[in-house]
mmCIF file of N, CA, C and O in Angstrom:
data_model
loop_
_atom_site.group_PDB
_atom_site.id
_atom_site.type_symbol
_atom_site.label_atom_id
_atom_site.label_comp_id
_atom_site.label_asym_id
_atom_site.label_seq_id
_atom_site.Cartn_x
_atom_site.Cartn_y
_atom_site.Cartn_z
ATOM 1 N N MET A 1 237.180 -25.483 57.512
ATOM 2 C CA MET A 1 236.314 -26.513 56.971
ATOM 3 C C MET A 1 237.065 -27.264 55.874
ATOM 4 O O MET A 1 237.734 -26.675 55.054
ATOM 5 N N SER A 2 236.921 -28.579 55.838
ATOM 6 C CA SER A 2 237.629 -29.430 54.898
ATOM 7 C C SER A 2 236.947 -29.430 53.534
ATOM 8 O O SER A 2 235.748 -29.198 53.424
ATOM 9 N N ASP A 3 237.713 -29.717 52.487
ATOM 10 C CA ASP A 3 237.153 -29.847 51.145
ATOM 11 C C ASP A 3 236.497 -31.212 50.938
ATOM 12 O O ASP A 3 235.815 -31.418 49.944
ATOM 13 N N GLU A 4 236.718 -32.124 51.862
ATOM 14 C CA GLU A 4 236.160 -33.470 51.765
ATOM 15 C C GLU A 4 234.734 -33.478 52.336
ATOM 16 O O GLU A 4 234.479 -32.865 53.369
ATOM 17 N N PRO A 5 233.810 -34.180 51.672
ATOM 18 C CA PRO A 5 232.449 -34.263 52.221
ATOM 19 C C PRO A 5 232.466 -35.112 53.490
ATOM 20 O O PRO A 5 233.364 -35.926 53.696
ATOM 21 N N PRO A 6 231.471 -34.919 54.344
ATOM 22 C CA PRO A 6 231.425 -35.716 55.572
ATOM 23 C C PRO A 6 231.197 -37.191 55.252
ATOM 24 O O PRO A 6 230.679 -37.549 54.194
ATOM 25 N N THR A 7 231.590 -38.041 56.175
ATOM 26 C CA THR A 7 231.396 -39.479 56.030
ATOM 27 C C THR A 7 229.974 -39.828 56.465
ATOM 28 O O THR A 7 229.521 -39.388 57.521
ATOM 29 N N SER A 8 229.293 -40.602 55.638
ATOM 30 C CA SER A 8 227.912 -40.971 55.963
ATOM 31 C C SER A 8 227.903 -42.057 57.037
ATOM 32 O O SER A 8 228.848 -42.844 57.139
ATOM 33 N N PRO A 9 226.842 -42.099 57.831
ATOM 34 C CA PRO A 9 226.734 -43.169 58.834
ATOM 35 C C PRO A 9 226.710 -44.535 58.152
ATOM 36 O O PRO A 9 226.096 -44.703 57.094
ATOM 37 N N ALA A 10 227.363 -45.506 58.748
ATOM 38 C CA ALA A 10 227.469 -46.842 58.153
ATOM 39 C C ALA A 10 226.115 -47.534 58.020
ATOM 40 O O ALA A 10 225.914 -48.329 57.109
ATOM 41 N N ASN A 11 225.161 -47.210 58.913
ATOM 42 C CA ASN A 11 223.875 -47.905 58.870
ATOM 43 C C ASN A 11 222.844 -47.213 57.979
ATOM 44 O O ASN A 11 221.716 -47.653 57.885
ATOM 45 N N LEU A 12 223.222 -46.129 57.317
ATOM 46 C CA LEU A 12 222.299 -45.417 56.429
ATOM 47 C C LEU A 12 222.303 -46.101 55.058
ATOM 48 O O LEU A 12 223.361 -46.325 54.470
ATOM 49 N N PRO A 13 221.131 -46.456 54.525
ATOM 50 C CA PRO A 13 221.070 -47.144 53.224
ATOM 51 C C PRO A 13 221.725 -46.319 52.106
ATOM 52 O O PRO A 13 221.635 -45.096 52.078
ATOM 53 N N THR A 14 222.372 -47.020 51.194
ATOM 54 C CA THR A 14 223.107 -46.393 50.091
ATOM 55 C C THR A 14 222.219 -45.476 49.263
ATOM 56 O O THR A 14 222.644 -44.383 48.879
ATOM 57 N N GLU A 15 220.966 -45.887 49.009
ATOM 58 C CA GLU A 15 220.085 -45.060 48.171
ATOM 59 C C GLU A 15 219.781 -43.712 48.840
ATOM 60 O O GLU A 15 219.632 -42.696 48.163
ATOM 61 N N ILE A 16 219.718 -43.695 50.164
ATOM 62 C CA ILE A 16 219.500 -42.421 50.865
ATOM 63 C C ILE A 16 220.748 -41.558 50.781
ATOM 64 O O ILE A 16 220.676 -40.353 50.510
ATOM 65 N N VAL A 17 221.920 -42.164 51.004
ATOM 66 C CA VAL A 17 223.188 -41.421 50.905
ATOM 67 C C VAL A 17 223.339 -40.841 49.513
ATOM 68 O O VAL A 17 223.688 -39.658 49.349
ATOM 69 N N ASP A 18 223.058 -41.627 48.479
ATOM 70 C CA ASP A 18 223.174 -41.148 47.094
ATOM 71 C C ASP A 18 222.234 -39.972 46.844
ATOM 72 O O ASP A 18 222.617 -38.973 46.230
ATOM 73 N N ALA A 19 220.989 -40.078 47.316
ATOM 74 C CA ALA A 19 220.013 -38.997 47.124
ATOM 75 C C ALA A 19 220.469 -37.733 47.842
ATOM 76 O O ALA A 19 220.365 -36.616 47.296
ATOM 77 N N LEU A 20 220.985 -37.882 49.051
ATOM 78 C CA LEU A 20 221.459 -36.711 49.797
ATOM 79 C C LEU A 20 222.674 -36.075 49.118
ATOM 80 O O LEU A 20 222.790 -34.838 49.077
ATOM 81 N N ASN A 21 223.553 -36.893 48.591
ATOM 82 C CA ASN A 21 224.746 -36.356 47.909
ATOM 83 C C ASN A 21 224.379 -35.551 46.674
ATOM 84 O O ASN A 21 225.114 -34.638 46.282
ATOM 85 N N GLU A 22 223.243 -35.850 46.052
ATOM 86 C CA GLU A 22 222.814 -35.137 44.852
ATOM 87 C C GLU A 22 221.944 -33.916 45.162
ATOM 88 O O GLU A 22 221.666 -33.115 44.283
ATOM 89 N N ALA A 23 221.533 -33.755 46.417
ATOM 90 C CA ALA A 23 220.614 -32.684 46.798
ATOM 91 C C ALA A 23 221.323 -31.341 46.925
ATOM 92 O O ALA A 23 222.519 -31.269 47.205
ATOM 93 N N THR A 24 220.538 -30.270 46.736
ATOM 94 C CA THR A 24 221.061 -28.913 46.929
ATOM 95 C C THR A 24 221.156 -28.630 48.428
ATOM 96 O O THR A 24 220.497 -29.294 49.230
ATOM 97 N N PRO A 25 221.946 -27.621 48.818
ATOM 98 C CA PRO A 25 222.010 -27.271 50.243
ATOM 99 C C PRO A 25 220.624 -26.953 50.827
ATOM 100 O O PRO A 25 220.325 -27.353 51.962
ATOM 101 N N GLU A 26 219.763 -26.275 50.055
ATOM 102 C CA GLU A 26 218.424 -25.954 50.548
ATOM 103 C C GLU A 26 217.604 -27.229 50.791
ATOM 104 O O GLU A 26 216.950 -27.372 51.827
ATOM 105 N N HIS A 27 217.676 -28.160 49.851
ATOM 106 C CA HIS A 27 216.958 -29.421 50.014
ATOM 107 C C HIS A 27 217.514 -30.223 51.187
ATOM 108 O O HIS A 27 216.755 -30.886 51.903
ATOM 109 N N LEU A 28 218.830 -30.175 51.393
ATOM 110 C CA LEU A 28 219.433 -30.886 52.523
ATOM 111 C C LEU A 28 218.934 -30.330 53.852
ATOM 112 O O LEU A 28 218.622 -31.088 54.769
ATOM 113 N N ARG A 29 218.842 -28.994 53.953
ATOM 114 C CA ARG A 29 218.343 -28.389 55.185
ATOM 115 C C ARG A 29 216.864 -28.753 55.410
ATOM 116 O O ARG A 29 216.462 -29.057 56.531
ATOM 117 N N ASP A 30 216.066 -28.733 54.328
ATOM 118 C CA ASP A 30 214.659 -29.134 54.435
ATOM 119 C C ASP A 30 214.549 -30.604 54.843
ATOM 120 O O ASP A 30 213.723 -30.957 55.689
ATOM 121 N N ALA A 31 215.388 -31.455 54.252
ATOM 122 C CA ALA A 31 215.372 -32.882 54.576
ATOM 123 C C ALA A 31 215.784 -33.107 56.031
ATOM 124 O O ALA A 31 215.198 -33.948 56.729
ATOM 125 N N ALA A 32 216.756 -32.341 56.512
ATOM 126 C CA ALA A 32 217.194 -32.471 57.908
ATOM 127 C C ALA A 32 216.067 -32.092 58.860
ATOM 128 O O ALA A 32 215.814 -32.792 59.851
ATOM 129 N N SER A 33 215.366 -31.003 58.576
ATOM 130 C CA SER A 33 214.245 -30.579 59.426
ATOM 131 C C SER A 33 213.134 -31.621 59.405
ATOM 132 O O SER A 33 212.573 -31.973 60.452
ATOM 133 N N TYR A 34 212.825 -32.116 58.225
ATOM 134 C CA TYR A 34 211.782 -33.126 58.089
ATOM 135 C C TYR A 34 212.178 -34.417 58.812
ATOM 136 O O TYR A 34 211.370 -35.009 59.535
ATOM 137 N N ALA A 35 213.436 -34.852 58.639
ATOM 138 C CA ALA A 35 213.897 -36.086 59.267
ATOM 139 C C ALA A 35 213.818 -35.977 60.792
ATOM 140 O O ALA A 35 213.408 -36.920 61.469
ATOM 141 N N GLU A 36 214.192 -34.832 61.340
ATOM 142 C CA GLU A 36 214.125 -34.633 62.790
ATOM 143 C C GLU A 36 212.675 -34.681 63.280
ATOM 144 O O GLU A 36 212.358 -35.347 64.266
ATOM 145 N N ALA A 37 211.772 -33.991 62.570
ATOM 146 C CA ALA A 37 210.353 -33.979 62.954
ATOM 147 C C ALA A 37 209.751 -35.385 62.823
ATOM 148 O O ALA A 37 208.971 -35.818 63.679
ATOM 149 N N LEU A 38 210.110 -36.101 61.775
ATOM 150 C CA LEU A 38 209.595 -37.456 61.563
ATOM 151 C C LEU A 38 210.106 -38.406 62.646
ATOM 152 O O LEU A 38 209.353 -39.238 63.163
ATOM 153 N N ALA A 39 211.365 -38.283 63.017
ATOM 154 C CA ALA A 39 211.922 -39.120 64.078
ATOM 155 C C ALA A 39 211.192 -38.866 65.390
ATOM 156 O O ALA A 39 210.842 -39.815 66.115
ATOM 157 N N GLU A 40 210.934 -37.607 65.731
ATOM 158 C CA GLU A 40 210.196 -37.285 66.955
ATOM 159 C C GLU A 40 208.787 -37.863 66.912
ATOM 160 O O GLU A 40 208.296 -38.406 67.902
ATOM 161 N N HIS A 41 208.130 -37.761 65.754
ATOM 162 C CA HIS A 41 206.772 -38.301 65.588
ATOM 163 C C HIS A 41 206.769 -39.816 65.813
ATOM 164 O O HIS A 41 205.921 -40.345 66.541
ATOM 165 N N LYS A 42 207.706 -40.532 65.194
ATOM 166 C CA LYS A 42 207.757 -41.990 65.320
ATOM 167 C C LYS A 42 208.091 -42.414 66.744
ATOM 168 O O LYS A 42 207.548 -43.395 67.246
ATOM 169 N N GLU A 43 208.985 -41.683 67.415
ATOM 170 C CA GLU A 43 209.316 -41.995 68.806
ATOM 171 C C GLU A 43 208.103 -41.781 69.708
ATOM 172 O O GLU A 43 207.822 -42.592 70.591
ATOM 173 N N ARG A 44 207.360 -40.695 69.478
ATOM 174 C CA ARG A 44 206.161 -40.406 70.264
ATOM 175 C C ARG A 44 205.108 -41.493 70.033
ATOM 176 O O ARG A 44 204.487 -41.991 70.970
ATOM 177 N N LYS A 45 204.925 -41.894 68.782
ATOM 178 C CA LYS A 45 203.956 -42.934 68.445
ATOM 179 C C LYS A 45 204.334 -44.256 69.119
ATOM 180 O O LYS A 45 203.472 -44.942 69.678
ATOM 181 N N ALA A 46 205.614 -44.604 69.116
ATOM 182 C CA ALA A 46 206.072 -45.835 69.748
ATOM 183 C C ALA A 46 205.834 -45.785 71.256
ATOM 184 O O ALA A 46 205.407 -46.778 71.862
ATOM 185 N N ARG A 47 206.074 -44.634 71.880
ATOM 186 C CA ARG A 47 205.832 -44.480 73.321
ATOM 187 C C ARG A 47 204.351 -44.663 73.644
ATOM 188 O O ARG A 47 203.988 -45.359 74.592
ATOM 189 N N LEU A 48 203.480 -44.054 72.826
ATOM 190 C CA LEU A 48 202.035 -44.170 73.053
ATOM 191 C C LEU A 48 201.573 -45.612 72.890
ATOM 192 O O LEU A 48 200.726 -46.084 73.650
ATOM 193 N N GLU A 49 202.123 -46.322 71.910
ATOM 194 C CA GLU A 49 201.751 -47.725 71.706
ATOM 195 C C GLU A 49 202.216 -48.579 72.880
ATOM 196 O O GLU A 49 201.504 -49.471 73.326
ATOM 197 N N GLU A 50 203.413 -48.299 73.402
ATOM 198 C CA GLU A 50 203.910 -49.031 74.568
ATOM 199 C C GLU A 50 203.010 -48.779 75.774
ATOM 200 O O GLU A 50 202.691 -49.706 76.517
ATOM 201 N N GLU A 51 202.618 -47.520 75.966
ATOM 202 C CA GLU A 51 201.735 -47.185 77.082
ATOM 203 C C GLU A 51 200.383 -47.877 76.930
ATOM 204 O O GLU A 51 199.825 -48.374 77.898
ATOM 205 N N ALA A 52 199.867 -47.917 75.696
ATOM 206 C CA ALA A 52 198.581 -48.586 75.442
ATOM 207 C C ALA A 52 198.710 -50.082 75.695
ATOM 208 O O ALA A 52 197.812 -50.695 76.274
ATOM 209 N N ASP A 53 199.831 -50.684 75.274
ATOM 210 C CA ASP A 53 200.045 -52.110 75.521
ATOM 211 C C ASP A 53 200.120 -52.382 77.014
ATOM 212 O O ASP A 53 199.571 -53.362 77.504
ATOM 213 N N GLY A 54 200.759 -51.516 77.756
ATOM 214 C CA GLY A 54 200.848 -51.659 79.199
ATOM 215 C C GLY A 54 199.488 -51.552 79.848
ATOM 216 O O GLY A 54 199.178 -52.268 80.798
ATOM 217 N N ALA A 55 198.641 -50.674 79.342
ATOM 218 C CA ALA A 55 197.292 -50.514 79.886
ATOM 219 C C ALA A 55 196.479 -51.779 79.642
ATOM 220 O O ALA A 55 195.689 -52.184 80.498
ATOM 221 N N ASP A 56 196.659 -52.416 78.487
ATOM 222 C CA ASP A 56 195.938 -53.647 78.195
ATOM 223 C C ASP A 56 196.295 -54.735 79.196
ATOM 224 O O ASP A 56 195.444 -55.487 79.627
ATOM 225 N N VAL A 57 197.557 -54.811 79.561
ATOM 226 C CA VAL A 57 197.990 -55.841 80.489
ATOM 227 C C VAL A 57 197.356 -55.617 81.858
ATOM 228 O O VAL A 57 196.919 -56.546 82.513
ATOM 229 N N GLU A 58 197.265 -54.365 82.299
ATOM 230 C CA GLU A 58 196.686 -54.058 83.598
ATOM 231 C C GLU A 58 195.203 -54.392 83.644
ATOM 232 O O GLU A 58 194.682 -54.741 84.696
ATOM 233 N N GLU A 59 194.487 -54.277 82.519
ATOM 234 C CA GLU A 59 193.048 -54.508 82.483
ATOM 235 C C GLU A 59 192.708 -55.959 82.159
ATOM 236 O O GLU A 59 191.561 -56.286 81.931
ATOM 237 N N ARG A 60 193.654 -56.826 82.162
ATOM 238 C CA ARG A 60 193.464 -58.226 81.805
ATOM 239 C C ARG A 60 192.576 -58.919 82.837
ATOM 240 O O ARG A 60 192.869 -58.889 84.024
ATOM 241 N N PRO A 61 191.484 -59.560 82.405
ATOM 242 C CA PRO A 61 190.623 -60.273 83.353
ATOM 243 C C PRO A 61 191.394 -61.388 84.065
ATOM 244 O O PRO A 61 192.293 -61.992 83.502
ATOM 245 N N ASP A 62 191.009 -61.662 85.307
ATOM 246 C CA ASP A 62 191.690 -62.679 86.107
ATOM 247 C C ASP A 62 191.602 -64.075 85.497
ATOM 248 O O ASP A 62 192.519 -64.871 85.636
ATOM 249 N N ASP A 63 190.472 -64.381 84.837
ATOM 250 C CA ASP A 63 190.287 -65.728 84.304
ATOM 251 C C ASP A 63 190.788 -65.885 82.869
ATOM 252 O O ASP A 63 190.580 -66.916 82.250
ATOM 253 N N LEU A 64 191.487 -64.886 82.351
ATOM 254 C CA LEU A 64 191.989 -64.938 80.973
ATOM 255 C C LEU A 64 193.284 -65.746 80.930
ATOM 256 O O LEU A 64 194.245 -65.418 81.627
ATOM 257 N N PRO A 65 193.329 -66.839 80.147
ATOM 258 C CA PRO A 65 194.554 -67.638 80.049
ATOM 259 C C PRO A 65 195.708 -66.820 79.461
ATOM 260 O O PRO A 65 195.500 -65.854 78.722
ATOM 261 N N ASP A 66 196.935 -67.221 79.778
ATOM 262 C CA ASP A 66 198.121 -66.501 79.312
ATOM 263 C C ASP A 66 198.236 -66.463 77.789
ATOM 264 O O ASP A 66 198.759 -65.515 77.225
ATOM 265 N N ASP A 67 197.753 -67.501 77.092
ATOM 266 C CA ASP A 67 197.889 -67.554 75.642
ATOM 267 C C ASP A 67 196.720 -66.905 74.893
ATOM 268 O O ASP A 67 196.618 -67.019 73.681
ATOM 269 N N VAL A 68 195.861 -66.189 75.626
ATOM 270 C CA VAL A 68 194.733 -65.474 75.015
ATOM 271 C C VAL A 68 194.980 -63.979 75.191
ATOM 272 O O VAL A 68 195.233 -63.526 76.301
ATOM 273 N N PRO A 69 194.948 -63.185 74.097
ATOM 274 C CA PRO A 69 195.210 -61.745 74.220
ATOM 275 C C PRO A 69 194.113 -61.016 74.989
ATOM 276 O O PRO A 69 192.964 -61.457 75.034
ATOM 277 N N ALA A 70 194.481 -59.892 75.606
ATOM 278 C CA ALA A 70 193.537 -59.110 76.412
ATOM 279 C C ALA A 70 192.371 -58.582 75.588
ATOM 280 O O ALA A 70 191.309 -58.309 76.119
ATOM 281 N N LYS A 71 192.549 -58.452 74.290
ATOM 282 C CA LYS A 71 191.476 -57.929 73.439
ATOM 283 C C LYS A 71 190.396 -58.975 73.137
ATOM 284 O O LYS A 71 189.390 -58.667 72.513
ATOM 285 N N ALA A 72 190.573 -60.214 73.609
ATOM 286 C CA ALA A 72 189.616 -61.289 73.326
ATOM 287 C C ALA A 72 188.277 -61.023 74.007
ATOM 288 O O ALA A 72 188.208 -60.387 75.051
ATOM 289 N N THR A 73 187.232 -61.513 73.366
ATOM 290 C CA THR A 73 185.889 -61.427 73.949
ATOM 291 C C THR A 73 185.361 -62.844 74.131
ATOM 292 O O THR A 73 185.875 -63.790 73.548
ATOM 293 N N ILE A 74 184.328 -62.974 74.943
ATOM 294 C CA ILE A 74 183.723 -64.295 75.171
ATOM 295 C C ILE A 74 182.510 -64.430 74.259
ATOM 296 O O ILE A 74 181.669 -63.538 74.180
ATOM 297 N N THR A 75 182.442 -65.560 73.577
ATOM 298 C CA THR A 75 181.289 -65.865 72.732
ATOM 299 C C THR A 75 180.721 -67.214 73.164
ATOM 300 O O THR A 75 181.391 -67.986 73.834
ATOM 301 N N ILE A 76 179.486 -67.466 72.787
ATOM 302 C CA ILE A 76 178.839 -68.741 73.102
ATOM 303 C C ILE A 76 178.587 -69.474 71.789
ATOM 304 O O ILE A 76 178.040 -68.913 70.843
ATOM 305 N N LYS A 77 179.020 -70.746 71.764
ATOM 306 C CA LYS A 77 178.772 -71.594 70.598
ATOM 307 C C LYS A 77 177.901 -72.766 71.032
ATOM 308 O O LYS A 77 178.065 -73.295 72.133
ATOM 309 N N GLU A 78 176.968 -73.137 70.154
ATOM 310 C CA GLU A 78 176.122 -74.283 70.439
ATOM 311 C C GLU A 78 176.575 -75.443 69.575
ATOM 312 O O GLU A 78 176.636 -75.336 68.348
ATOM 313 N N ILE A 79 176.903 -76.554 70.242
ATOM 314 C CA ILE A 79 177.389 -77.742 69.548
ATOM 315 C C ILE A 79 176.602 -78.931 70.084
ATOM 316 O O ILE A 79 176.610 -79.194 71.289
ATOM 317 N N ASN A 80 175.909 -79.653 69.195
ATOM 318 C CA ASN A 80 175.107 -80.823 69.581
ATOM 319 C C ASN A 80 174.167 -80.507 70.745
ATOM 320 O O ASN A 80 174.113 -81.238 71.731
ATOM 321 N N ASP A 81 173.452 -79.412 70.629
ATOM 322 C CA ASP A 81 172.480 -78.964 71.642
ATOM 323 C C ASP A 81 173.113 -78.599 72.990
ATOM 324 O O ASP A 81 172.416 -78.489 73.994
ATOM 325 N N ASN A 82 174.408 -78.454 73.048
ATOM 326 C CA ASN A 82 175.112 -77.998 74.248
ATOM 327 C C ASN A 82 175.749 -76.644 73.964
ATOM 328 O O ASN A 82 176.201 -76.387 72.843
ATOM 329 N N ARG A 83 175.780 -75.782 74.980
ATOM 330 C CA ARG A 83 176.343 -74.436 74.793
ATOM 331 C C ARG A 83 177.666 -74.327 75.545
ATOM 332 O O ARG A 83 177.790 -74.782 76.691
ATOM 333 N N TYR A 84 178.642 -73.686 74.868
ATOM 334 C CA TYR A 84 179.985 -73.557 75.425
ATOM 335 C C TYR A 84 180.489 -72.128 75.274
ATOM 336 O O TYR A 84 180.199 -71.462 74.275
ATOM 337 N N TYR A 85 181.278 -71.674 76.262
ATOM 338 C CA TYR A 85 181.960 -70.389 76.176
ATOM 339 C C TYR A 85 183.288 -70.585 75.446
ATOM 340 O O TYR A 85 184.003 -71.563 75.681
ATOM 341 N N TYR A 86 183.605 -69.621 74.583
ATOM 342 C CA TYR A 86 184.893 -69.595 73.910
ATOM 343 C C TYR A 86 185.463 -68.178 73.983
ATOM 344 O O TYR A 86 184.716 -67.207 73.866
ATOM 345 N N TRP A 87 186.779 -68.091 74.208
ATOM 346 C CA TRP A 87 187.472 -66.815 74.014
ATOM 347 C C TRP A 87 187.629 -66.659 72.514
ATOM 348 O O TRP A 87 187.925 -67.631 71.807
ATOM 349 N N GLN A 88 187.460 -65.447 71.997
ATOM 350 C CA GLN A 88 187.568 -65.237 70.557
ATOM 351 C C GLN A 88 188.262 -63.908 70.298
ATOM 352 O O GLN A 88 187.978 -62.908 70.955
ATOM 353 N N TRP A 89 189.185 -63.895 69.338
ATOM 354 C CA TRP A 89 189.897 -62.679 68.975
ATOM 355 C C TRP A 89 190.357 -62.757 67.531
ATOM 356 O O TRP A 89 190.388 -63.814 66.930
ATOM 357 N N ARG A 90 190.681 -61.611 66.983
ATOM 358 C CA ARG A 90 191.103 -61.510 65.584
ATOM 359 C C ARG A 90 192.622 -61.519 65.516
ATOM 360 O O ARG A 90 193.303 -60.831 66.267
ATOM 361 N N GLU A 91 193.163 -62.319 64.590
ATOM 362 C CA GLU A 91 194.591 -62.339 64.270
ATOM 363 C C GLU A 91 194.707 -62.089 62.778
ATOM 364 O O GLU A 91 194.517 -62.989 61.983
ATOM 365 N N GLY A 92 194.980 -60.836 62.416
ATOM 366 C CA GLY A 92 195.026 -60.475 61.003
ATOM 367 C C GLY A 92 193.639 -60.582 60.404
ATOM 368 O O GLY A 92 192.690 -59.980 60.891
ATOM 369 N N ASP A 93 193.491 -61.392 59.363
ATOM 370 C CA ASP A 93 192.196 -61.550 58.698
ATOM 371 C C ASP A 93 191.378 -62.712 59.261
ATOM 372 O O ASP A 93 190.260 -62.947 58.825
ATOM 373 N N SER A 94 191.932 -63.466 60.213
ATOM 374 C CA SER A 94 191.201 -64.621 60.721
ATOM 375 C C SER A 94 190.780 -64.409 62.179
ATOM 376 O O SER A 94 191.336 -63.589 62.888
ATOM 377 N N VAL A 95 189.780 -65.170 62.591
ATOM 378 C CA VAL A 95 189.283 -65.130 63.964
ATOM 379 C C VAL A 95 189.744 -66.414 64.645
ATOM 380 O O VAL A 95 189.568 -67.513 64.119
ATOM 381 N N THR A 96 190.344 -66.275 65.820
ATOM 382 C CA THR A 96 190.840 -67.413 66.579
ATOM 383 C C THR A 96 189.961 -67.616 67.807
ATOM 384 O O THR A 96 189.537 -66.650 68.438
ATOM 385 N N SER A 97 189.681 -68.872 68.140
ATOM 386 C CA SER A 97 188.858 -69.203 69.303
ATOM 387 C C SER A 97 189.617 -70.159 70.207
ATOM 388 O O SER A 97 190.413 -70.972 69.750
ATOM 389 N N LYS A 98 189.334 -70.063 71.513
ATOM 390 C CA LYS A 98 189.888 -71.003 72.489
ATOM 391 C C LYS A 98 188.781 -71.346 73.483
ATOM 392 O O LYS A 98 188.117 -70.464 74.018
ATOM 393 N N TYR A 99 188.616 -72.629 73.724
ATOM 394 C CA TYR A 99 187.580 -73.132 74.629
ATOM 395 C C TYR A 99 187.769 -72.561 76.027
ATOM 396 O O TYR A 99 188.863 -72.526 76.567
ATOM 397 N N LYS A 100 186.661 -72.109 76.640
ATOM 398 C CA LYS A 100 186.687 -71.590 78.012
ATOM 399 C C LYS A 100 185.973 -72.548 78.961
ATOM 400 O O LYS A 100 186.475 -72.862 80.020
ATOM 401 N N GLY A 101 184.789 -73.031 78.581
ATOM 402 C CA GLY A 101 184.054 -73.950 79.439
ATOM 403 C C GLY A 101 182.587 -74.003 79.060
ATOM 404 O O GLY A 101 182.122 -73.220 78.217
ATOM 405 N N PRO A 102 181.834 -74.904 79.673
ATOM 406 C CA PRO A 102 180.417 -75.020 79.338
ATOM 407 C C PRO A 102 179.624 -73.846 79.936
ATOM 408 O O PRO A 102 180.001 -73.259 80.940
ATOM 409 N N VAL A 103 178.531 -73.506 79.264
ATOM 410 C CA VAL A 103 177.631 -72.485 79.769
ATOM 411 C C VAL A 103 176.790 -73.116 80.867
ATOM 412 O O VAL A 103 176.208 -74.193 80.680
ATOM 413 N N ASN A 104 176.705 -72.466 82.018
ATOM 414 C CA ASN A 104 175.891 -72.937 83.127
ATOM 415 C C ASN A 104 174.433 -72.716 82.753
ATOM 416 O O ASN A 104 174.020 -71.589 82.502
ATOM 417 N N PRO A 105 173.599 -73.743 82.737
ATOM 418 C CA PRO A 105 172.192 -73.558 82.320
ATOM 419 C C PRO A 105 171.404 -72.651 83.266
ATOM 420 O O PRO A 105 170.381 -72.131 82.894
ATOM 421 N N ASP A 106 171.896 -72.416 84.476
ATOM 422 C CA ASP A 106 171.206 -71.539 85.428
ATOM 423 C C ASP A 106 171.435 -70.061 85.121
ATOM 424 O O ASP A 106 170.775 -69.208 85.722
ATOM 425 N N GLU A 107 172.355 -69.747 84.230
ATOM 426 C CA GLU A 107 172.671 -68.338 83.928
ATOM 427 C C GLU A 107 171.679 -67.744 82.962
ATOM 428 O O GLU A 107 171.146 -68.317 82.115
#
């Protein structure tokens, strides 16, 4: 074994390298176990989100325009005594609407 410390990965932030260089061997082993478990958790979470996104695409209604997300719902707005369908969905803190068409009075 060499007297020189190992070379840190080039993409690892300096503050993490500095903290690891100051840690005890016990803390380094604990950090390694935690980092491995955290990486597995984040990879699993990303896989589940990808699968959920894929499921949303499969359940997309046929009449849903390409620029409207699958999570959108249809609402009815009344304007000048006329009723219209709108796609509506949340983007962050705001609600976005897109015109769908007039409400059929026979419905």
